[in-house]
PDB file of C-alpha atoms in Angstrom:
ATOM      1  CA  GLN E   1      29.823 -72.354 -22.992  1.00 87.00           C
ATOM      2  CA  VAL E   2      27.554 -69.384 -22.467  1.00 93.00           C
ATOM      3  CA  GLN E   3      24.057 -68.870 -23.814  1.00 94.00           C
ATOM      4  CA  LEU E   4      22.089 -65.650 -24.117  1.00 96.00           C
ATOM      5  CA  VAL E   5      18.329 -65.908 -24.511  1.00 94.00           C
ATOM      6  CA  GLU E   6      16.468 -62.792 -25.616  1.00 95.00           C
ATOM      7  CA  SER E   7      12.752 -62.096 -25.682  1.00 94.00           C
ATOM      8  CA  GLY E   8      10.292 -59.233 -25.921  1.00 96.00           C
ATOM      9  CA  GLY E   9      10.620 -57.919 -29.448  1.00 94.00           C
ATOM     10  CA  GLY E  10       7.672 -57.286 -31.716  1.00 97.00           C
ATOM     11  CA  LEU E  11       5.588 -54.766 -33.620  1.00 98.00           C
ATOM     12  CA  VAL E  12       4.486 -51.593 -31.874  1.00 98.00           C
ATOM     13  CA  GLN E  13       2.985 -48.298 -32.966  1.00 98.00           C
ATOM     14  CA  PRO E  14       4.939 -45.050 -32.682  1.00 98.00           C
ATOM     15  CA  GLY E  15       4.792 -43.781 -29.125  1.00 98.00           C
ATOM     16  CA  GLY E  16       4.336 -47.274 -27.750  1.00 98.00           C
ATOM     17  CA  SER E  17       6.495 -49.314 -25.398  1.00 98.00           C
ATOM     18  CA  LEU E  18       8.277 -52.639 -25.362  1.00 98.00           C
ATOM     19  CA  ARG E  19      10.474 -54.408 -22.851  1.00 98.00           C
ATOM     20  CA  LEU E  20      13.317 -56.655 -23.950  1.00 98.00           C
ATOM     21  CA  SER E  21      14.754 -59.344 -21.705  1.00 97.00           C
ATOM     22  CA  CYS E  22      18.058 -61.174 -21.839  1.00 97.00           C
ATOM     23  CA  ALA E  23      19.111 -64.065 -19.633  1.00 96.00           C
ATOM     24  CA  ALA E  24      22.674 -65.372 -19.645  1.00 96.00           C
ATOM     25  CA  SER E  25      23.601 -68.855 -18.493  1.00 93.00           C
ATOM     26  CA  GLY E  26      26.636 -71.105 -18.522  1.00 93.00           C
ATOM     27  CA  ASN E  27      30.078 -71.113 -16.996  1.00 93.00           C
ATOM     28  CA  ILE E  28      30.136 -67.426 -16.090  1.00 93.00           C
ATOM     29  CA  PHE E  29      32.445 -66.414 -13.279  1.00 92.00           C
ATOM     30  CA  THR E  30      31.863 -62.665 -13.230  1.00 92.00           C
ATOM     31  CA  VAL E  31      29.867 -60.292 -15.406  1.00 93.00           C
ATOM     32  CA  ASN E  32      31.744 -57.156 -16.395  1.00 95.00           C
ATOM     33  CA  ALA E  33      28.889 -55.627 -18.366  1.00 96.00           C
ATOM     34  CA  MET E  34      25.649 -56.487 -20.117  1.00 97.00           C
ATOM     35  CA  GLY E  35      24.117 -54.383 -22.798  1.00 97.00           C
ATOM     36  CA  TRP E  36      21.942 -53.994 -25.852  1.00 98.00           C
ATOM     37  CA  TYR E  37      23.022 -53.160 -29.362  1.00 98.00           C
ATOM     38  CA  ARG E  38      20.893 -52.758 -32.468  1.00 98.00           C
ATOM     39  CA  GLN E  39      21.346 -53.033 -36.187  1.00 98.00           C
ATOM     40  CA  ALA E  40      18.995 -51.529 -38.731  1.00 96.00           C
ATOM     41  CA  PRO E  41      19.016 -52.633 -42.397  1.00 92.00           C
ATOM     42  CA  GLY E  42      21.992 -51.168 -44.221  1.00 94.00           C
ATOM     43  CA  LYS E  43      23.517 -49.765 -41.051  1.00 96.00           C
ATOM     44  CA  GLU E  44      26.262 -50.822 -38.673  1.00 97.00           C
ATOM     45  CA  ARG E  45      25.517 -52.335 -35.288  1.00 97.00           C
ATOM     46  CA  GLU E  46      25.403 -49.625 -32.624  1.00 98.00           C
ATOM     47  CA  LEU E  47      25.340 -49.462 -28.863  1.00 98.00           C
ATOM     48  CA  VAL E  48      21.929 -48.756 -27.363  1.00 98.00           C
ATOM     49  CA  ALA E  49      22.586 -49.113 -23.638  1.00 98.00           C
ATOM     50  CA  VAL E  50      24.971 -50.905 -21.304  1.00 98.00           C
ATOM     51  CA  ILE E  51      25.043 -51.573 -17.571  1.00 96.00           C
ATOM     52  CA  ILE E  52      28.386 -52.129 -15.896  1.00 95.00           C
ATOM     53  CA  SER E  53      29.058 -54.420 -12.943  1.00 92.00           C
ATOM     54  CA  ASP E  54      29.083 -51.439 -10.559  1.00 92.00           C
ATOM     55  CA  GLY E  55      25.596 -50.498 -11.698  1.00 92.00           C
ATOM     56  CA  SER E  56      26.567 -47.525 -13.819  1.00 96.00           C
ATOM     57  CA  THR E  57      24.832 -47.154 -17.164  1.00 97.00           C
ATOM     58  CA  GLU E  58      25.526 -45.632 -20.552  1.00 97.00           C
ATOM     59  CA  TYR E  59      23.055 -44.789 -23.306  1.00 98.00           C
ATOM     60  CA  ALA E  60      23.172 -43.759 -26.924  1.00 98.00           C
ATOM     61  CA  ASP E  61      22.145 -40.118 -27.304  1.00 98.00           C
ATOM     62  CA  SER E  62      19.267 -41.167 -29.553  1.00 97.00           C
ATOM     63  CA  VAL E  63      17.559 -43.171 -26.779  1.00 98.00           C
ATOM     64  CA  LEU E  64      18.461 -41.103 -23.723  1.00 97.00           C
ATOM     65  CA  GLY E  65      15.359 -40.336 -21.700  1.00 97.00           C
ATOM     66  CA  ARG E  66      13.273 -42.921 -23.531  1.00 98.00           C
ATOM     67  CA  PHE E  67      15.029 -46.233 -22.842  1.00 98.00           C
ATOM     68  CA  THR E  68      16.078 -47.671 -19.481  1.00 98.00           C
ATOM     69  CA  ILE E  69      18.443 -50.580 -18.921  1.00 98.00           C
ATOM     70  CA  SER E  70      18.261 -52.502 -15.663  1.00 96.00           C
ATOM     71  CA  ARG E  71      19.377 -55.755 -14.060  1.00 93.00           C
ATOM     72  CA  GLY E  72      16.841 -58.326 -13.042  1.00 87.00           C
ATOM     73  CA  ASN E  73      16.546 -60.078  -9.715  1.00 80.00           C
ATOM     74  CA  ALA E  74      17.566 -63.294 -11.409  1.00 78.00           C
ATOM     75  CA  LYS E  75      21.291 -63.596 -11.790  1.00 79.00           C
ATOM     76  CA  ASN E  76      22.753 -62.467 -15.093  1.00 92.00           C
ATOM     77  CA  THR E  77      19.507 -61.010 -16.422  1.00 95.00           C
ATOM     78  CA  VAL E  78      19.128 -57.626 -18.041  1.00 97.00           C
ATOM     79  CA  TYR E  79      16.125 -55.691 -19.299  1.00 97.00           C
ATOM     80  CA  LEU E  80      15.666 -52.842 -21.732  1.00 98.00           C
ATOM     81  CA  GLN E  81      12.501 -50.815 -21.195  1.00 98.00           C
ATOM     82  CA  MET E  82      11.763 -48.870 -24.358  1.00 98.00           C
ATOM     83  CA  ASN E  83       9.211 -46.056 -24.198  1.00 98.00           C
ATOM     84  CA  SER E  84       8.097 -43.426 -26.704  1.00 98.00           C
ATOM     85  CA  LEU E  85       9.284 -45.639 -29.536  1.00 98.00           C
ATOM     86  CA  LYS E  86       9.932 -44.057 -32.910  1.00 98.00           C
ATOM     87  CA  PRO E  87      10.075 -45.597 -36.398  1.00 97.00           C
ATOM     88  CA  GLU E  88      13.833 -44.982 -36.385  1.00 97.00           C
ATOM     89  CA  ASP E  89      14.132 -47.399 -33.452  1.00 98.00           C
ATOM     90  CA  THR E  90      13.223 -50.230 -35.832  1.00 98.00           C
ATOM     91  CA  ALA E  91      16.104 -52.726 -35.833  1.00 98.00           C
ATOM     92  CA  VAL E  92      17.258 -56.123 -34.682  1.00 98.00           C
ATOM     93  CA  TYR E  93      18.269 -55.769 -31.041  1.00 98.00           C
ATOM     94  CA  TYR E  94      21.133 -57.908 -29.732  1.00 98.00           C
ATOM     95  CA  CYS E  95      22.013 -58.672 -26.133  1.00 98.00           C
ATOM     96  CA  ASN E  96      25.723 -58.507 -25.314  1.00 97.00           C
ATOM     97  CA  LEU E  97      27.589 -60.044 -22.392  1.00 97.00           C
ATOM     98  CA  ASN E  98      31.140 -59.231 -21.392  1.00 96.00           C
ATOM     99  CA  SER E  99      32.294 -61.675 -18.748  1.00 95.00           C
ATOM    100  CA  ARG E 100      35.029 -63.831 -17.332  1.00 94.00           C
ATOM    101  CA  ARG E 101      34.400 -67.543 -17.661  1.00 92.00           C
ATOM    102  CA  LEU E 102      35.366 -70.639 -15.792  1.00 89.00           C
ATOM    103  CA  PRO E 103      37.749 -72.352 -15.802  1.00 91.00           C
ATOM    104  CA  ASP E 104      40.237 -70.186 -17.721  1.00 89.00           C
ATOM    105  CA  MET E 105      39.073 -66.855 -16.200  1.00 89.00           C
ATOM    106  CA  ARG E 106      39.601 -65.145 -19.527  1.00 92.00           C
ATOM    107  CA  GLN E 107      37.389 -62.302 -20.735  1.00 94.00           C
ATOM    108  CA  TYR E 108      34.798 -63.118 -23.381  1.00 95.00           C
ATOM    109  CA  ASN E 109      32.274 -61.168 -25.415  1.00 96.00           C
ATOM    110  CA  ASP E 110      29.060 -63.035 -26.280  1.00 96.00           C
ATOM    111  CA  TRP E 111      26.007 -62.144 -28.356  1.00 97.00           C
ATOM    112  CA  GLY E 112      22.396 -63.221 -28.350  1.00 96.00           C
ATOM    113  CA  GLN E 113      20.588 -64.303 -31.491  1.00 95.00           C
ATOM    114  CA  GLY E 114      18.779 -60.986 -31.850  1.00 96.00           C
ATOM    115  CA  THR E 115      15.155 -59.951 -31.551  1.00 97.00           C
ATOM    116  CA  GLN E 116      13.290 -57.831 -34.080  1.00 97.00           C
ATOM    117  CA  VAL E 117      11.715 -54.561 -32.968  1.00 98.00           C
ATOM    118  CA  THR E 118       9.485 -52.851 -35.526  1.00 98.00           C
ATOM    119  CA  VAL E 119       7.903 -49.469 -34.863  1.00 98.00           C
ATOM    120  CA  SER E 120       5.240 -48.712 -37.420  1.00 97.00           C
ATOM    121  CA  SER E 121       1.679 -47.516 -37.707  1.00 95.00           C
TER     122      SER E 121
END
C-alpha cells in the first residue's frame, strides 16, 4: 500500500503565501510524477502543478508565475509554494502520485486526503 500525507493548508489573506507538503510512503518502486490538484466547491478537480521524474514541471495557466512545485530532499516528497494568493485559489488541494509499485511493478495513481486552502480577508 501507499500513503500520501499532506500538510500546510490554512487561511491566508489575499497576497499572502502558503507552502503545501506531501510525503509518499509505502511499496513504491519508482515515481513517475507527483503533483497537486485542487477542487473548489461546485467545480471539477483541476491540475495545479506537476513535477515529472526527469524534473520537468507543468503548471495551470492560472497559477503560472505565482506557484512553484519542487521535490524535497527526503525521498518521495513534494512541495507547492504558493505566493500572491488570490480568493479564487480557495479550494481543497490534493496531492497526487503516479508510480510503479512493488511487487507487481504496475502503474498506480494515488491521492492524498486533501488540505483546505482558504484565501480571504
